[in-house]
Short mmCIF file of C-alpha atoms and ligand atoms in Angstrom, two decimals:
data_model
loop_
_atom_site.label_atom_id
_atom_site.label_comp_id
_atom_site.label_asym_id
_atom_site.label_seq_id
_atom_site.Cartn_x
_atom_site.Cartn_y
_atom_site.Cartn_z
CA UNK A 77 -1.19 -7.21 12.11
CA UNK A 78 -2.42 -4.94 9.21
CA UNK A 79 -4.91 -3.46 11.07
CA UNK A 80 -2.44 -1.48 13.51
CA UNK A 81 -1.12 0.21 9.82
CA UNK A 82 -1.87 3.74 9.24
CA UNK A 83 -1.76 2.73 5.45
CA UNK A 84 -4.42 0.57 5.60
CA UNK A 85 -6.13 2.98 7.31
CA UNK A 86 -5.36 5.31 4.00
CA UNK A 87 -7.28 2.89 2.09
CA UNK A 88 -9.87 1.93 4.04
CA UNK A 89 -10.55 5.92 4.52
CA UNK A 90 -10.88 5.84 1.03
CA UNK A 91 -12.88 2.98 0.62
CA UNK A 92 -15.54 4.25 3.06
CA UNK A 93 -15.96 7.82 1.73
CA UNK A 94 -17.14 6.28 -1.33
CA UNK A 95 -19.56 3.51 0.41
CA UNK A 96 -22.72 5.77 0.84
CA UNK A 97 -22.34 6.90 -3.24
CA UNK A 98 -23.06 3.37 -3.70
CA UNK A 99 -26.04 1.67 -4.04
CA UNK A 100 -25.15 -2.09 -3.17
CA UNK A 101 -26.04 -3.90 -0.45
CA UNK A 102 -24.13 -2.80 2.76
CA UNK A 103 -22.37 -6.48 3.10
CA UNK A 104 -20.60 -6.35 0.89
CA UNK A 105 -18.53 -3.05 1.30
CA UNK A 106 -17.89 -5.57 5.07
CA UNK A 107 -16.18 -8.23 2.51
CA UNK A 108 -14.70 -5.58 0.97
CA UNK A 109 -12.43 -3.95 3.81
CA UNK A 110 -10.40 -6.72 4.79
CA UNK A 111 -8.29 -9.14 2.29
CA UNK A 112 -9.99 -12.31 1.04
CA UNK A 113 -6.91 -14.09 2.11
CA UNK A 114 -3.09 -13.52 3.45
CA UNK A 115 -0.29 -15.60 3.01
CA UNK A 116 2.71 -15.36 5.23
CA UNK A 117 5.97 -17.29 4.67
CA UNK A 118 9.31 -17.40 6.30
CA UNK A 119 11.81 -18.10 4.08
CA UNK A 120 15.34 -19.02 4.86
CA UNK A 121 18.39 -17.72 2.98
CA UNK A 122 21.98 -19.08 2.74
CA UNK A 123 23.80 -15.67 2.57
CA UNK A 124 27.45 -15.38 0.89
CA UNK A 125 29.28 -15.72 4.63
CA UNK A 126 27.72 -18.66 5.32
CA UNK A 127 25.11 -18.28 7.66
CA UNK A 128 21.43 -18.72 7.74
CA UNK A 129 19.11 -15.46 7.63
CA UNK A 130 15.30 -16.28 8.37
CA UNK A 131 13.25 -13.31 6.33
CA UNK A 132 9.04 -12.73 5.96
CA UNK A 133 7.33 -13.08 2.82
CA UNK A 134 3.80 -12.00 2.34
CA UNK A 135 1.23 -12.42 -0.54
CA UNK A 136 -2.10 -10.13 0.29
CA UNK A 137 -5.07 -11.31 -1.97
CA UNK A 138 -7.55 -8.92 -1.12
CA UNK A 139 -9.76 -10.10 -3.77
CA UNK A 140 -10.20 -12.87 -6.33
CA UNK A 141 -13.94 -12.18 -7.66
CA UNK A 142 -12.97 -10.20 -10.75
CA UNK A 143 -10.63 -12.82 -11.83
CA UNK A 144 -6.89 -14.00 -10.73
CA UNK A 145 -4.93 -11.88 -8.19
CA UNK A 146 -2.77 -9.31 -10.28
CA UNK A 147 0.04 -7.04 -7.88
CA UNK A 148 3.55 -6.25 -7.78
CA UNK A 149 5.75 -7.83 -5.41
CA UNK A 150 8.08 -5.04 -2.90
CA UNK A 151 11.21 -5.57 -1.44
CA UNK A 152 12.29 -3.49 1.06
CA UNK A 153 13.07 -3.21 5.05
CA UNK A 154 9.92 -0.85 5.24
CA UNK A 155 7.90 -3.64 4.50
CA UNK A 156 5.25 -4.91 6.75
CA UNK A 157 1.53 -6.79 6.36
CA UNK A 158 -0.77 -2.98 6.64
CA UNK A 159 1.52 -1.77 3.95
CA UNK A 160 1.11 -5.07 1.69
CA UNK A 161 -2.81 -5.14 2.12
CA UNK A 162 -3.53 -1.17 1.36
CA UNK A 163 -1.67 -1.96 -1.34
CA UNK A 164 -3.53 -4.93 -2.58
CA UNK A 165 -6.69 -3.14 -1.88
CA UNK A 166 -5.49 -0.67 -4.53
CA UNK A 167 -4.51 -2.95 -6.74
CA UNK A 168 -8.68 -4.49 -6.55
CA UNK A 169 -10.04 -0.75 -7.36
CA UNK A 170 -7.12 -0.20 -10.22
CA UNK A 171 -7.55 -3.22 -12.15
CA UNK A 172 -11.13 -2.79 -11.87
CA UNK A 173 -11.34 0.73 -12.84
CA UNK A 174 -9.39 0.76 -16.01
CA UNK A 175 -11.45 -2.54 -16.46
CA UNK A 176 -8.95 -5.31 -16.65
CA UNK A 177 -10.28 -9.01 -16.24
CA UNK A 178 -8.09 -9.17 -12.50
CA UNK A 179 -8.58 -9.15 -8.79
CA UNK A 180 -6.28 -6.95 -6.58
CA UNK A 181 -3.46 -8.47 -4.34
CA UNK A 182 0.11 -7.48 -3.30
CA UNK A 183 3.42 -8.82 -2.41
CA UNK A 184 6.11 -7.85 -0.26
CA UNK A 185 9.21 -9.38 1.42
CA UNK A 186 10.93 -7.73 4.36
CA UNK A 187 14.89 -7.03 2.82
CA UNK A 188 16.76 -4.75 1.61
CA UNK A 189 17.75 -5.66 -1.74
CA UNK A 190 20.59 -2.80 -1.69
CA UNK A 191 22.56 -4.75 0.82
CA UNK A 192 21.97 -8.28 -0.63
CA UNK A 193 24.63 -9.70 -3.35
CA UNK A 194 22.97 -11.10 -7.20
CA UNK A 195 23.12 -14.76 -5.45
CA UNK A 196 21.46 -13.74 -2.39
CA UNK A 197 19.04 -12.15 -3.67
CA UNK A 198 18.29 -15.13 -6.14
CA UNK A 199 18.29 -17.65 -3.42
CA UNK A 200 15.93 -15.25 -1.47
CA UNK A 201 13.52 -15.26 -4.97
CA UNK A 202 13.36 -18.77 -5.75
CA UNK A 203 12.80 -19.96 -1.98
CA UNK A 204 10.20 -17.40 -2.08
CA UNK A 205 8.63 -18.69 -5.07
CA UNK A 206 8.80 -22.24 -4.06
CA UNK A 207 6.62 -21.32 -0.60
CA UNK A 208 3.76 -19.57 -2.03
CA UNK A 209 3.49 -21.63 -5.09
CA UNK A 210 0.45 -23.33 -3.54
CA UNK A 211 -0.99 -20.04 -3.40
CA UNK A 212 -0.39 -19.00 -6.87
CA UNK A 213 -0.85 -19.23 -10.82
CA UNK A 214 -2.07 -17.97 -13.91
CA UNK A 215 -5.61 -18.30 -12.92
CA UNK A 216 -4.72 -17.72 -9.30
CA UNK A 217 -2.60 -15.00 -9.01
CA UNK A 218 0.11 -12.97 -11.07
CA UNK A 219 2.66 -11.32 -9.58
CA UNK A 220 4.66 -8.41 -11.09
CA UNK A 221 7.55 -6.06 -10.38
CA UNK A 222 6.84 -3.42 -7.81
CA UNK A 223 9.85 -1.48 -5.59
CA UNK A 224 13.30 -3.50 -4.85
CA UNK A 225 12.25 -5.92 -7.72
CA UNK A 226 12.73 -5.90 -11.44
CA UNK A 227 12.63 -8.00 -14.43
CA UNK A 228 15.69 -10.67 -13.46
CA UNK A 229 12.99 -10.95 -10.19
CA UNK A 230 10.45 -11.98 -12.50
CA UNK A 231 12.69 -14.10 -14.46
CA UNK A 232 13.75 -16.55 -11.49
CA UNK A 233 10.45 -16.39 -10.37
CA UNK A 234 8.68 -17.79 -13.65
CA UNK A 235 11.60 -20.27 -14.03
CA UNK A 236 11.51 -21.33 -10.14
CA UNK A 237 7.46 -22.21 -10.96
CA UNK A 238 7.87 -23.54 -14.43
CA UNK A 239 10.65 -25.74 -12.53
CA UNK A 240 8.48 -26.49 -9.67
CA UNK A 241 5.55 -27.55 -11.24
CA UNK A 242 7.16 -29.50 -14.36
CA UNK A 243 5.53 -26.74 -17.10
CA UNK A 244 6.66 -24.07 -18.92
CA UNK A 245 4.28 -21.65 -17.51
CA UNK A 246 5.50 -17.90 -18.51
CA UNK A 247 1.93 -16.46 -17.93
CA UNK A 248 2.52 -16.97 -14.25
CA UNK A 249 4.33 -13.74 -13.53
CA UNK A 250 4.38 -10.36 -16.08
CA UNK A 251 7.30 -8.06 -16.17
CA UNK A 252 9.47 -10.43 -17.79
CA UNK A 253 12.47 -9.81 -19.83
CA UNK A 254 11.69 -9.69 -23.17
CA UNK A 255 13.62 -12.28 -24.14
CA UNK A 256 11.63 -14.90 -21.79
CA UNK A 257 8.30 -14.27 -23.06
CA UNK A 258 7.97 -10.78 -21.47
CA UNK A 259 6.64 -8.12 -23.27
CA UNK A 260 7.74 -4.74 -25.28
CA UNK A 261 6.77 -2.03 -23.37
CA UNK A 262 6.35 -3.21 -19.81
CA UNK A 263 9.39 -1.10 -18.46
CA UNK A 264 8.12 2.03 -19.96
CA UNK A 265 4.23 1.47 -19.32
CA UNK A 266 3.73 3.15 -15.95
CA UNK A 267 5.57 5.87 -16.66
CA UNK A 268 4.27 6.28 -19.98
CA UNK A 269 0.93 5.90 -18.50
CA UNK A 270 1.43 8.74 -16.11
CA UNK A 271 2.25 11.02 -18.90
CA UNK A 272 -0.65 10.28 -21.23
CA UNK A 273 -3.04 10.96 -18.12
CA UNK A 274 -0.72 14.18 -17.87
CA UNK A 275 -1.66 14.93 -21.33
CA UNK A 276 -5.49 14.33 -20.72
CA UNK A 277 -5.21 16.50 -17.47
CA UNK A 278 -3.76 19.64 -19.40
CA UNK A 279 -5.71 19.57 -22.23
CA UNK A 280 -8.78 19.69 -19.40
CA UNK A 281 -6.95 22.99 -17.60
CA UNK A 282 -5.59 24.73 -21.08
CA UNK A 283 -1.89 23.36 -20.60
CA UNK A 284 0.36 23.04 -22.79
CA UNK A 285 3.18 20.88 -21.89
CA UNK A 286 5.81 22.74 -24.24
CA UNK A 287 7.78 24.86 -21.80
CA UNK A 288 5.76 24.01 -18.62
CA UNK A 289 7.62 23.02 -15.39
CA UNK A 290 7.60 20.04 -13.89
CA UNK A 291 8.79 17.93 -10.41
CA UNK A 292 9.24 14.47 -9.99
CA UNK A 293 9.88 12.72 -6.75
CA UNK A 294 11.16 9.58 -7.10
CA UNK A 295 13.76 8.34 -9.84
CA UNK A 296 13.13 4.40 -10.00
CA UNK A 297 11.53 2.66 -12.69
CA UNK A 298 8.38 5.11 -12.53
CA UNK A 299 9.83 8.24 -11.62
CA UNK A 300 12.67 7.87 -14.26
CA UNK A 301 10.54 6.91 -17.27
CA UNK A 302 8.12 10.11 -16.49
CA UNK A 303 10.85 12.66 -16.14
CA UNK A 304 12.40 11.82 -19.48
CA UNK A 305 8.69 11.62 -21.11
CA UNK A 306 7.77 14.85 -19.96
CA UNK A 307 11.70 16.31 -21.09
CA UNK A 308 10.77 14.68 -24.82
CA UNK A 309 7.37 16.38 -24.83
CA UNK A 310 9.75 19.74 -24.16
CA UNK A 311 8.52 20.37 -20.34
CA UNK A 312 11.50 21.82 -17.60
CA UNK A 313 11.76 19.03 -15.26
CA UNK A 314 13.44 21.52 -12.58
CA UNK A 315 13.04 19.26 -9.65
CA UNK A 316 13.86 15.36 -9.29
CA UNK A 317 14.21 13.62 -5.57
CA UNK A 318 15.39 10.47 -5.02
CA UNK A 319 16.89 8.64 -2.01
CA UNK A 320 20.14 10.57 -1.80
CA UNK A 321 17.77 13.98 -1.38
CA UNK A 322 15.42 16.58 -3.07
CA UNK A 323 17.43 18.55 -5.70
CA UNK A 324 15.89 21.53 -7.11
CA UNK A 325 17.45 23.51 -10.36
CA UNK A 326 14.90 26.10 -11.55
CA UNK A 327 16.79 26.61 -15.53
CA UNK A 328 15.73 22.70 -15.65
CA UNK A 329 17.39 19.06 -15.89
CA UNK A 330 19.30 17.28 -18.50
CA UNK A 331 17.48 14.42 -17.81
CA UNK A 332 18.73 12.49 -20.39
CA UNK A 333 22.08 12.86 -18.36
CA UNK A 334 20.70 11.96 -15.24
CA UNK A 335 19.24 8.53 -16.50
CA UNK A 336 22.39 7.85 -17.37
CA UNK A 337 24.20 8.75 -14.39
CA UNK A 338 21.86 6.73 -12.22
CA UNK A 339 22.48 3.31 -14.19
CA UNK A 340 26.06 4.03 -13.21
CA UNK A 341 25.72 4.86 -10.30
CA UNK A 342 22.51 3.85 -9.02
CA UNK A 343 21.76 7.28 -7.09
CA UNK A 344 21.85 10.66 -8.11
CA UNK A 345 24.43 12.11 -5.50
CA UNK A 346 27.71 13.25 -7.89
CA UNK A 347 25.51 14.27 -10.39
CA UNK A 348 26.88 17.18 -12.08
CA UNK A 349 27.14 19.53 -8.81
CA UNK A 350 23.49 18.66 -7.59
CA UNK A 351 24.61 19.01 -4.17
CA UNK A 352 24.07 22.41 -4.86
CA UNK A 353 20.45 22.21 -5.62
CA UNK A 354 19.74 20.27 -2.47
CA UNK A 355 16.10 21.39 -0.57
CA UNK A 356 14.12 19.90 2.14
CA UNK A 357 11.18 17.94 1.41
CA UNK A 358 8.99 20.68 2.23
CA UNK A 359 11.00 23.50 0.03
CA UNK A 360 10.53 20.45 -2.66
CA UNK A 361 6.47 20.26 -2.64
CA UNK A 362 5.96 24.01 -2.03
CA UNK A 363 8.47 24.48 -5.49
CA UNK A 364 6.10 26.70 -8.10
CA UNK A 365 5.55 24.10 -11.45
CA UNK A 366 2.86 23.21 -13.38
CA UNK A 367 2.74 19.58 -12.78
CA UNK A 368 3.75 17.60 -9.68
CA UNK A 369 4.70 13.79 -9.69
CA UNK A 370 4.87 11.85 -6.84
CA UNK A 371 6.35 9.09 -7.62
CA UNK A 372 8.06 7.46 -4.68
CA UNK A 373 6.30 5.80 -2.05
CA UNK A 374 3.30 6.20 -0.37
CA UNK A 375 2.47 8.97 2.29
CA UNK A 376 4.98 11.56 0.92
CA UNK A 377 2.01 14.06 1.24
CA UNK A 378 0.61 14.95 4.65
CA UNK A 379 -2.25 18.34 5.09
CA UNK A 380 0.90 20.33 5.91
CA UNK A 381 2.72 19.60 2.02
CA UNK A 382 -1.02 19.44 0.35
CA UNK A 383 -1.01 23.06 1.91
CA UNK A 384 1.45 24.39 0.29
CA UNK A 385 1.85 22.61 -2.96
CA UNK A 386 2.48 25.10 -5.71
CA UNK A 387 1.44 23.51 -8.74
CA UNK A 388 -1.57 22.75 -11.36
CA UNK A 389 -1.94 19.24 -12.23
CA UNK A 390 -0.94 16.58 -9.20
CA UNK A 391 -0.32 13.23 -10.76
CA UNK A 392 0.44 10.42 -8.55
CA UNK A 393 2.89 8.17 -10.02
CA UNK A 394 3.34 6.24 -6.42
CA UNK A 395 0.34 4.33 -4.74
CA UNK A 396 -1.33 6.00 -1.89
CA UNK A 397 1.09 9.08 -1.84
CA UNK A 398 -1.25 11.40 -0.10
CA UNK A 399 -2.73 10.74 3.00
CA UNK A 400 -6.36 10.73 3.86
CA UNK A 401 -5.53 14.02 5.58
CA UNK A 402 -3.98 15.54 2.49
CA UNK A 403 -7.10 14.49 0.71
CA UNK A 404 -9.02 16.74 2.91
CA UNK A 405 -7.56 19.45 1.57
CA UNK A 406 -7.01 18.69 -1.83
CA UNK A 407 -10.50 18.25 -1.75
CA UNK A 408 -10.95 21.90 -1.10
CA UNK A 409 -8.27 23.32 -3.76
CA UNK A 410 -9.84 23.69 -6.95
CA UNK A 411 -6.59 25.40 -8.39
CA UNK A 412 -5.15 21.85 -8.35
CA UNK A 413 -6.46 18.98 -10.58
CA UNK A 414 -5.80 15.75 -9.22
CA UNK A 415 -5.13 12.37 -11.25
CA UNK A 416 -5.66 9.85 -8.81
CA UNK A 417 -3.12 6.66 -7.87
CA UNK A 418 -5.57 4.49 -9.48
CA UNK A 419 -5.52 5.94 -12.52
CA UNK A 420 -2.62 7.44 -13.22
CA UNK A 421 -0.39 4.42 -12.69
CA UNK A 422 -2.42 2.22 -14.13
CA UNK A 423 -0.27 1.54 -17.19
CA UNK A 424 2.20 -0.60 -15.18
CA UNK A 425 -0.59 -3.38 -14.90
CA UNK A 426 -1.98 -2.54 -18.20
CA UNK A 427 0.45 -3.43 -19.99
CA UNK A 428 0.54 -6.84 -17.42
CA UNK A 429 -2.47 -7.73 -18.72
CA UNK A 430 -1.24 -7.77 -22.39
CA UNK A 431 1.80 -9.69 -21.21
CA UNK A 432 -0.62 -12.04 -19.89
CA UNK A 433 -2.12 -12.57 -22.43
CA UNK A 434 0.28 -12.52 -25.09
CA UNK A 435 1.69 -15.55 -22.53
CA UNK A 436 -1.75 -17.64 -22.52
CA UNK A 437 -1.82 -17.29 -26.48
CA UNK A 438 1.61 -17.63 -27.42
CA UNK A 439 1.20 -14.44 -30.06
CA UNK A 440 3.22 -11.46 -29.68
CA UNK A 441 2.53 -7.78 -30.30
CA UNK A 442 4.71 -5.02 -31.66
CA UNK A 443 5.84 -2.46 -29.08
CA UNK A 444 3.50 -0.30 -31.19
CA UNK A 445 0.51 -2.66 -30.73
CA UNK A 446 1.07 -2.59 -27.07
CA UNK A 447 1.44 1.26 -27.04
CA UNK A 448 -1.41 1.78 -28.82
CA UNK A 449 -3.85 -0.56 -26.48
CA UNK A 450 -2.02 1.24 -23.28
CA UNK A 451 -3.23 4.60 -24.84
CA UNK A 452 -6.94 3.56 -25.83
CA UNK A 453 -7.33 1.75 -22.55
CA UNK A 454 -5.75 4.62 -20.10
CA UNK A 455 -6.92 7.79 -21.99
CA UNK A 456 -10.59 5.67 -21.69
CA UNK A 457 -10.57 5.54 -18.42
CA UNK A 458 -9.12 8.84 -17.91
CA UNK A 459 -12.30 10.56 -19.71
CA UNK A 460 -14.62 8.13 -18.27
CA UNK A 461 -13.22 9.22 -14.34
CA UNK A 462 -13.48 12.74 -15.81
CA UNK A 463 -17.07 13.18 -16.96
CA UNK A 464 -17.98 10.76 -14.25
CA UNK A 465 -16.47 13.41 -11.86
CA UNK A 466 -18.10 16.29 -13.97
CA UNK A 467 -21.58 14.98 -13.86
CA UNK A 468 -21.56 13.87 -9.96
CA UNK A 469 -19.77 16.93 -8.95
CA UNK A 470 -17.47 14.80 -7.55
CA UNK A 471 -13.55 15.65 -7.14
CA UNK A 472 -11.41 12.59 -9.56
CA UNK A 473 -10.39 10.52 -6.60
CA UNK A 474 -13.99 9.85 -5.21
CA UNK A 475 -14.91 9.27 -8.90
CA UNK A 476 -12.28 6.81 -9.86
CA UNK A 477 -12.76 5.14 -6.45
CA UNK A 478 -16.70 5.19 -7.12
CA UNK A 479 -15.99 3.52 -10.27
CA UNK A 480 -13.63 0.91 -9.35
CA UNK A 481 -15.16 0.49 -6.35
CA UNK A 482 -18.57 -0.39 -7.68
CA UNK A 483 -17.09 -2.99 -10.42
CA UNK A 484 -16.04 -5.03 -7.53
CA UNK A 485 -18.02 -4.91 -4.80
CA UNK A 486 -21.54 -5.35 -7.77
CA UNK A 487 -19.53 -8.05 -8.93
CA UNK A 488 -19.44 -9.83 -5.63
CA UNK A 489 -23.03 -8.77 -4.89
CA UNK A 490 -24.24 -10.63 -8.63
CA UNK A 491 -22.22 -13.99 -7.87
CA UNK A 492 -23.94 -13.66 -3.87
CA UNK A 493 -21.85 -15.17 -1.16
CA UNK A 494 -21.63 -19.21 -0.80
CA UNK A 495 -22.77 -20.77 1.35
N1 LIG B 944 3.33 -2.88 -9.08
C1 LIG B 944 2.59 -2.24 -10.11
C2 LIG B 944 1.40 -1.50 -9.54
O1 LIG B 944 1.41 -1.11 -8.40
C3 LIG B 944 2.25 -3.17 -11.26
C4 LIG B 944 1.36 -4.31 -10.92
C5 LIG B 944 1.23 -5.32 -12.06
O2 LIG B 944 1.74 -5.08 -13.13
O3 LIG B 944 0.63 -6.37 -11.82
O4 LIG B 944 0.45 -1.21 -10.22
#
């Protein structure tokens, strides 16, 4: 059960330490802390040897008042129903903060989509898709790449429910190939995202990105897309860490390279002698840099790391990468300005939204169009968290959460609770 999870836990920390900064009726922060609904399916797979495999499929909803469910969906063997519900708690204070018309929920399957052939993984997708579709739609709830899943994913998915339900229905899932009514700009969004909060974040401390250092952990979709941003805006990415280790190279990256590498290869390991510049996890946070970006997964950073982290800006790329623990003491380091989960990789579902809506309306944007409503409406929300923050005294995750937390739970409180 998802209470036993220590990230739900996370979130619900988080949740509570901004309750009293709200003025709202108490019952509804109680609606708040558990999902609105949870949908668990078992889904059986005919894999390439013949037999049967039974895996677990879960859809959180955590909440549906600020319009349909928006959240990735996860596969991987980590997966289990605490991790799926933090994460669709997140998604509730995310959508809300940067304002977009969407409740929070959150998918995940239990599989590991490394091991799994094209067909198996398609079969797994589809039968998937064909459980929950009870469950979901475009004025329901919109699923969306998240880790282990990627725009084919999205593809069998919208054709699975388009085939399912007799109409062409593209607006039921975001993250799309392009050239089945996805979007330009999706891949890049988060990680685009992530660097124009970067940008925001040093102008506030007098940084200039030209020549400053930078770490990334992580080198999916997120990860990736932020190293090479940061490398065109002429910053040293001089650490990367991904699941074959934590490399470390101090005169900086070719990143360029390295992107390339890892579509061949699909890891980083025989990258141009990078066993070489192999480090522990903890020699990897503690590295000196001017900005830090964990992008991975969530709980990467414990009190110990937050300790010793070395570096100005801290921009999480992942959801929920620091722990409430770490938050204690990032609390108390002022050397260190934080851009929140919430905010930072808010682009991602962004730039969902505009997919959306682009699929409800049949009208398509320019990848300039899109890039230029993912800057106004993240570099918005940035300044609002900011001066928010500046005029409560408030560090910028209690701000962001006090903002997105409030949108929801006044929402709730204004349409009252039937019966
Ligand atoms: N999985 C992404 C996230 O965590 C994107 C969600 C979406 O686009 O709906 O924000």
């Amino acid at each position: 059960m998802f209470e036993n999870s220590p990230f739900y836990h996370q979130a619900l920390a988080q949740l509570n330490s901004v309750e009293d900064k709200i003025d709202l009726p108490k019952g509804v922060f109680e609606r708040l802390r558990v999902p609105k609904r949870t949908i668990t399916v078992s889904i059986p797979v005919r894999m390439d040897n013949g037999e049967t495999k039974m895996f677990l499929g879960t859809r959180v909803q955590h909440s549906l008042t600020s319009g349909p469910g928006k959240g990735g969906l996860r596969y991987s063997p980590h997966v289990e129903a605490g991790e799926v519900t933090a994460l669709a708690m997140l998604m509730s204070w995310k959508c809300a903060l940067v304002n977009l018309p969407f409740g929070g929920a959150k998918g995940g399957i239990n599989c590991d989509p490394a091991k799994m052939s094209l067909g198996e993984n398609e079969r797994l997708t589809r039968r998937f898709t064909q459980e929950i579709t009870p469950f979901i739609g475009p004025n329901t709830d919109v699923m969306a790449p998240d880790m282990g899943t990627n725009e084919q994913t999205m593809a069998w998915i919208y054709d699975t429910y388009s085939t399912m339900t007799g109409v062409n229905c593209p607006q039921i899932i975001t993250g799309k190939p392009v050239a089945v009514f996805g979007t330009l700009g999706r891949r890049t969004a988060t990680g685009f995202g992530v660097v124009y909060c970067i940008e925001e974040a040093a102008k506030e401390c007098g940084l200039k990105l030209t020549n400053s250092t930078a770490v990334v952990q992580g080198f999916g979709n997120v990860g990736s897309v932020t190293a090479q941003a940061l490398h065109d805006r002429g910053a040293k990415v001089i650490g990367i860490a991904d699941v074959s280790g934590n490399y470390i190279r101090p005169s900086g990256f070719n990143v360029p390279a390295m992107i390339a590498h890892m579509e061949k290869h699909r890891t980083l390991e025989g990258f141009e002698n990078i066993a070489a510049d192999k480090v522990t996890k903890e020699q990897f946070f503690a590295q000196q840099c001017d900005i830090m970006v964990p992008a991975a997964m969530e709980m990467q950073i414990n009190g110990e790391v937050a300790r010793n982290l070395k570096c100005r800006i801290l921009a999480e790329g992942a959801n929920g990468p620091c722990t409430a623990d770490a938050d204690v003491h990032l609390r108390e380091r002022k050397d260190i300005f934080l851009i929140p989960d919430i905010l930072c990789n808010s682009g991602g579902v962004i730039v969902s939204y505009f997919e959306w809506v682009q699929g409800i309306q049949m009208y398509f944007w320019s990848a300039e169009e899109v890039d230029n409503k993912l800057q106004q409406l993240i570099r918005r929300a940035f300044l609002t968290t900011s001066q928010f923050a500046k005029r409560r005294g408030y560090d910028m995750r209690t701000a962001a959460l006090c903002l997105g937390v409030f949108k929801v739970a006044n929402e709730k409180h204004q349409r009252g609770l039937f019966p």
